[in-house]
Amino acid sequence: MSSPIPTTARMPRDALHQEQIIQAAIALLDEGGIESLTMRRLGSRLGITAAALYWHIKSRHDLLLLAADTVWGQTPLPALEGLEWRPALLAMADNLRSMLLRHPWLLAAMTIQPLDGPARDRHDEHLLAVCEASGLTRRDAEQAAQSVVTFAIGAVLAATLARMCPSDCSRFSTASKPGLSPVPDPTQQKTRHRRSAGWSWCWFSLQANTKTLEGTQHPDHDAHF
């Protein structure tokens, strides 16, 4: 269960101004990660002092919570009415992956402190409802939903690792003696290929798992995602 999302610290609610602060904070986070978000830097971007920010946002933790909940709220959710569960599940996985790629700081921030808010709760409940629409029991639907999140996070981590590695990283194992040509390292080439596959690799696995569930949609079915 998420904690209540903070609004203002000492002044009456001013949603428009708070939204400006949150959007500026998200821009800073997108540009430089969680280390780049300081009240002084954010105040400078907004043209106010850091002290003035505390009239609207109680703490940096609250600011991160608001920023995280905002980006979770921007993640599209498929309509549940007339739902075809498999396309909906794959769409939610792809939407989650796209959101995390747009805001890579979110994964790092979630490892440091809890950032669950109402929008994250809505997303998780929606994902669970889509999994239950496949005919899974509640317990198995929870496991399936967690697997979808894991696939999406794995794809984002793979993409991040590929960006961190130079274009010629691990291309060849260099010969130790002068005059010898570099010899391609098949193990490194295979690893590089898997990294470059990125989302395609995770997407294939996710499709295979959801395909397995088709035709086994029975309430007593003891499937494992």
Short mmCIF file of C-alpha atoms in Angstrom, two decimals:
data_model
loop_
_atom_site.label_atom_id
_atom_site.label_comp_id
_atom_site.label_asym_id
_atom_site.label_seq_id
_atom_site.Cartn_x
_atom_site.Cartn_y
_atom_site.Cartn_z
CA MET A 1 0.00 0.00 0.00
CA SER A 2 1.38 3.36 -0.99
CA SER A 3 1.83 6.34 1.28
CA PRO A 4 -0.29 9.44 0.65
CA ILE A 5 1.24 11.63 -2.02
CA PRO A 6 2.42 14.92 -0.45
CA THR A 7 1.03 18.17 -1.79
CA THR A 8 2.37 21.29 -0.09
CA ALA A 9 4.34 21.86 3.07
CA ARG A 10 3.18 25.16 4.58
CA MET A 11 1.06 26.97 2.01
CA PRO A 12 -2.46 26.27 0.74
CA ARG A 13 -2.53 23.86 -2.20
CA ASP A 14 -1.41 25.41 -5.47
CA ALA A 15 -1.64 22.57 -7.96
CA LEU A 16 -0.48 24.53 -10.97
CA HIS A 17 2.67 25.80 -9.31
CA GLN A 18 3.43 22.40 -7.83
CA GLU A 19 3.02 20.82 -11.26
CA GLN A 20 5.61 23.25 -12.65
CA ILE A 21 8.01 22.22 -9.90
CA ILE A 22 7.44 18.52 -10.56
CA GLN A 23 7.93 18.86 -14.31
CA ALA A 24 11.16 20.80 -13.76
CA ALA A 25 12.34 18.11 -11.35
CA ILE A 26 11.58 15.38 -13.91
CA ALA A 27 13.55 17.29 -16.54
CA LEU A 28 16.55 17.48 -14.21
CA LEU A 29 16.26 13.79 -13.38
CA ASP A 30 16.02 12.83 -17.05
CA GLU A 31 19.10 14.90 -17.85
CA GLY A 32 21.39 13.82 -15.04
CA GLY A 33 19.85 11.12 -12.87
CA ILE A 34 18.97 11.29 -9.19
CA GLU A 35 22.31 12.88 -8.26
CA SER A 36 21.42 15.93 -10.34
CA LEU A 37 18.26 16.66 -8.36
CA THR A 38 19.03 19.15 -5.64
CA MET A 39 16.77 21.86 -4.28
CA ARG A 40 19.34 24.51 -5.15
CA ARG A 41 19.64 23.33 -8.77
CA LEU A 42 15.89 22.99 -9.13
CA GLY A 43 15.32 26.44 -7.67
CA SER A 44 17.84 27.90 -10.09
CA ARG A 45 16.02 26.33 -13.02
CA LEU A 46 12.72 27.75 -11.82
CA GLY A 47 14.17 31.16 -11.02
CA ILE A 48 13.53 30.94 -7.27
CA THR A 49 15.61 30.19 -4.21
CA ALA A 50 15.96 26.72 -2.74
CA ALA A 51 14.35 28.02 0.45
CA ALA A 52 11.28 29.12 -1.53
CA LEU A 53 10.85 25.57 -2.85
CA TYR A 54 10.25 24.31 0.67
CA TRP A 55 7.03 26.34 0.81
CA HIS A 56 5.68 23.96 -1.85
CA ILE A 57 7.61 20.69 -1.43
CA LYS A 58 8.43 19.46 2.05
CA SER A 59 11.60 17.52 1.20
CA ARG A 60 13.67 16.02 -1.60
CA HIS A 61 12.15 12.64 -0.79
CA ASP A 62 8.65 14.04 -1.33
CA LEU A 63 9.82 15.60 -4.58
CA LEU A 64 11.13 12.24 -5.83
CA LEU A 65 7.88 10.60 -4.80
CA LEU A 66 5.84 13.17 -6.70
CA ALA A 67 8.08 12.89 -9.76
CA ALA A 68 7.89 9.10 -9.74
CA ASP A 69 4.12 9.07 -9.37
CA THR A 70 3.81 11.55 -12.23
CA VAL A 71 5.73 9.39 -14.69
CA TRP A 72 3.84 6.27 -13.56
CA GLY A 73 0.64 8.17 -14.22
CA GLN A 74 1.75 8.91 -17.78
CA THR A 75 2.06 5.21 -18.62
CA PRO A 76 -0.89 4.18 -20.86
CA LEU A 77 -3.26 1.53 -19.52
CA PRO A 78 -5.46 -0.55 -21.86
CA ALA A 79 -9.22 -0.52 -21.39
CA LEU A 80 -10.44 -3.53 -19.41
CA GLU A 81 -13.84 -3.66 -21.11
CA GLY A 82 -13.86 -6.24 -23.92
CA LEU A 83 -10.24 -6.99 -23.10
CA GLU A 84 -8.14 -9.43 -25.12
CA TRP A 85 -5.70 -10.28 -22.39
CA ARG A 86 -2.63 -11.32 -24.39
CA PRO A 87 -2.31 -8.19 -26.62
CA ALA A 88 -3.12 -6.07 -23.57
CA LEU A 89 -0.44 -7.76 -21.48
CA LEU A 90 2.20 -7.32 -24.18
CA ALA A 91 1.14 -3.69 -24.63
CA MET A 92 1.50 -3.02 -20.91
CA ALA A 93 4.97 -4.60 -20.91
CA ASP A 94 6.02 -2.44 -23.86
CA ASN A 95 4.53 0.70 -22.30
CA LEU A 96 6.36 0.03 -19.04
CA ARG A 97 9.62 -0.56 -20.86
CA SER A 98 9.18 2.68 -22.85
CA MET A 99 8.45 4.68 -19.71
CA LEU A 100 11.53 3.34 -17.91
CA LEU A 101 13.70 4.11 -20.93
CA ARG A 102 12.41 7.69 -21.00
CA HIS A 103 13.08 8.05 -17.27
CA PRO A 104 16.05 5.77 -16.44
CA TRP A 105 16.53 7.46 -13.06
CA LEU A 106 13.37 5.79 -11.78
CA LEU A 107 14.94 2.34 -11.45
CA ALA A 108 17.92 3.74 -9.54
CA ALA A 109 15.66 5.78 -7.27
CA MET A 110 13.45 2.77 -6.50
CA THR A 111 16.46 0.84 -5.21
CA ILE A 112 17.26 3.61 -2.73
CA GLN A 113 13.85 4.36 -1.26
CA PRO A 114 10.21 3.29 -1.64
CA LEU A 115 8.49 5.36 -4.34
CA ASP A 116 5.06 3.76 -4.47
CA GLY A 117 2.19 6.18 -4.98
CA PRO A 118 -1.40 6.11 -6.26
CA ALA A 119 -0.40 6.00 -9.94
CA ARG A 120 1.97 3.08 -9.37
CA ASP A 121 -0.78 1.30 -7.44
CA ARG A 122 -3.24 1.85 -10.30
CA HIS A 123 -0.73 0.47 -12.79
CA ASP A 124 -0.06 -2.64 -10.69
CA GLU A 125 -3.76 -3.33 -10.09
CA HIS A 126 -4.45 -2.88 -13.80
CA LEU A 127 -1.67 -5.28 -14.72
CA LEU A 128 -3.00 -7.80 -12.23
CA ALA A 129 -6.51 -7.51 -13.69
CA VAL A 130 -5.15 -8.19 -17.19
CA CYS A 131 -3.32 -11.28 -15.91
CA GLU A 132 -6.45 -12.52 -14.16
CA ALA A 133 -8.38 -12.10 -17.43
CA SER A 134 -6.25 -14.95 -18.82
CA GLY A 135 -7.95 -17.34 -16.39
CA LEU A 136 -5.14 -17.50 -13.84
CA THR A 137 -5.85 -17.74 -10.15
CA ARG A 138 -5.09 -14.67 -8.08
CA ARG A 139 -1.83 -16.17 -6.83
CA ASP A 140 -0.63 -17.12 -10.31
CA ALA A 141 -1.80 -13.78 -11.73
CA GLU A 142 0.37 -12.00 -9.15
CA GLN A 143 3.36 -14.10 -10.24
CA ALA A 144 2.62 -13.39 -13.90
CA ALA A 145 2.35 -9.65 -13.26
CA GLN A 146 5.69 -9.69 -11.46
CA SER A 147 7.21 -11.57 -14.40
CA VAL A 148 6.02 -8.89 -16.83
CA VAL A 149 7.63 -6.18 -14.70
CA THR A 150 10.83 -8.24 -14.51
CA PHE A 151 10.95 -8.65 -18.29
CA ALA A 152 10.53 -4.91 -18.80
CA ILE A 153 13.18 -4.02 -16.20
CA GLY A 154 15.57 -6.57 -17.70
CA ALA A 155 15.16 -5.03 -21.14
CA VAL A 156 15.86 -1.55 -19.77
CA LEU A 157 18.94 -2.72 -17.87
CA ALA A 158 20.24 -4.44 -21.01
CA ALA A 159 19.72 -1.27 -23.04
CA THR A 160 21.44 0.81 -20.36
CA LEU A 161 24.42 -1.57 -20.29
CA ALA A 162 24.69 -1.40 -24.08
CA ARG A 163 24.78 2.42 -23.96
CA MET A 164 27.46 2.37 -21.27
CA CYS A 165 29.68 0.09 -23.34
CA PRO A 166 31.70 1.80 -26.13
CA SER A 167 30.85 0.78 -29.68
CA ASP A 168 34.01 -1.29 -29.95
CA CYS A 169 33.78 -2.72 -26.43
CA SER A 170 34.68 -6.39 -26.24
CA ARG A 171 34.94 -6.70 -29.99
CA PHE A 172 38.21 -8.57 -30.06
CA SER A 173 40.63 -10.30 -27.76
CA THR A 174 43.90 -8.52 -28.52
CA ALA A 175 46.95 -10.66 -29.23
CA SER A 176 49.68 -10.24 -26.65
CA LYS A 177 52.51 -10.45 -29.19
CA PRO A 178 53.24 -7.77 -31.80
CA GLY A 179 52.58 -8.69 -35.40
CA LEU A 180 49.66 -10.99 -34.65
CA SER A 181 46.18 -10.05 -35.88
CA PRO A 182 43.40 -9.71 -33.30
CA VAL A 183 41.27 -12.83 -33.05
CA PRO A 184 37.49 -12.48 -32.64
CA ASP A 185 36.26 -13.78 -29.31
CA PRO A 186 33.05 -15.81 -29.92
CA THR A 187 31.96 -15.56 -26.27
CA GLN A 188 32.21 -11.77 -26.28
CA GLN A 189 30.51 -11.57 -29.67
CA LYS A 190 27.60 -13.65 -28.36
CA THR A 191 27.28 -11.40 -25.31
CA ARG A 192 27.38 -8.28 -27.47
CA HIS A 193 24.72 -9.71 -29.78
CA ARG A 194 22.43 -10.44 -26.86
CA ARG A 195 22.90 -6.91 -25.52
CA SER A 196 22.20 -5.39 -28.92
CA ALA A 197 19.07 -7.49 -29.21
CA GLY A 198 17.82 -5.58 -26.15
CA TRP A 199 14.07 -5.56 -26.02
CA SER A 200 13.76 -8.10 -28.83
CA TRP A 201 15.32 -10.75 -26.61
CA CYS A 202 13.00 -10.03 -23.66
CA TRP A 203 10.04 -9.53 -26.00
CA PHE A 204 10.51 -12.97 -27.52
CA SER A 205 10.62 -14.58 -24.08
CA LEU A 206 7.55 -12.68 -22.93
CA GLN A 207 5.60 -13.65 -26.03
CA ALA A 208 6.57 -17.28 -25.51
CA ASN A 209 5.34 -17.19 -21.91
CA THR A 210 2.02 -15.59 -22.78
CA LYS A 211 1.56 -18.00 -25.68
CA THR A 212 1.95 -20.91 -23.27
CA LEU A 213 -1.03 -19.65 -21.29
CA GLU A 214 -3.35 -19.67 -24.31
CA GLY A 215 -5.59 -22.70 -24.33
CA THR A 216 -5.10 -23.29 -20.60
CA GLN A 217 -7.51 -20.67 -19.29
CA HIS A 218 -9.18 -22.65 -16.50
CA PRO A 219 -9.71 -21.30 -12.95
CA ASP A 220 -8.12 -24.42 -11.45
CA HIS A 221 -5.20 -24.42 -13.84
CA ASP A 222 -1.90 -24.57 -11.92
CA ALA A 223 0.18 -22.67 -14.49
CA HIS A 224 3.49 -21.06 -13.77
CA PHE A 225 4.35 -17.97 -15.75
#
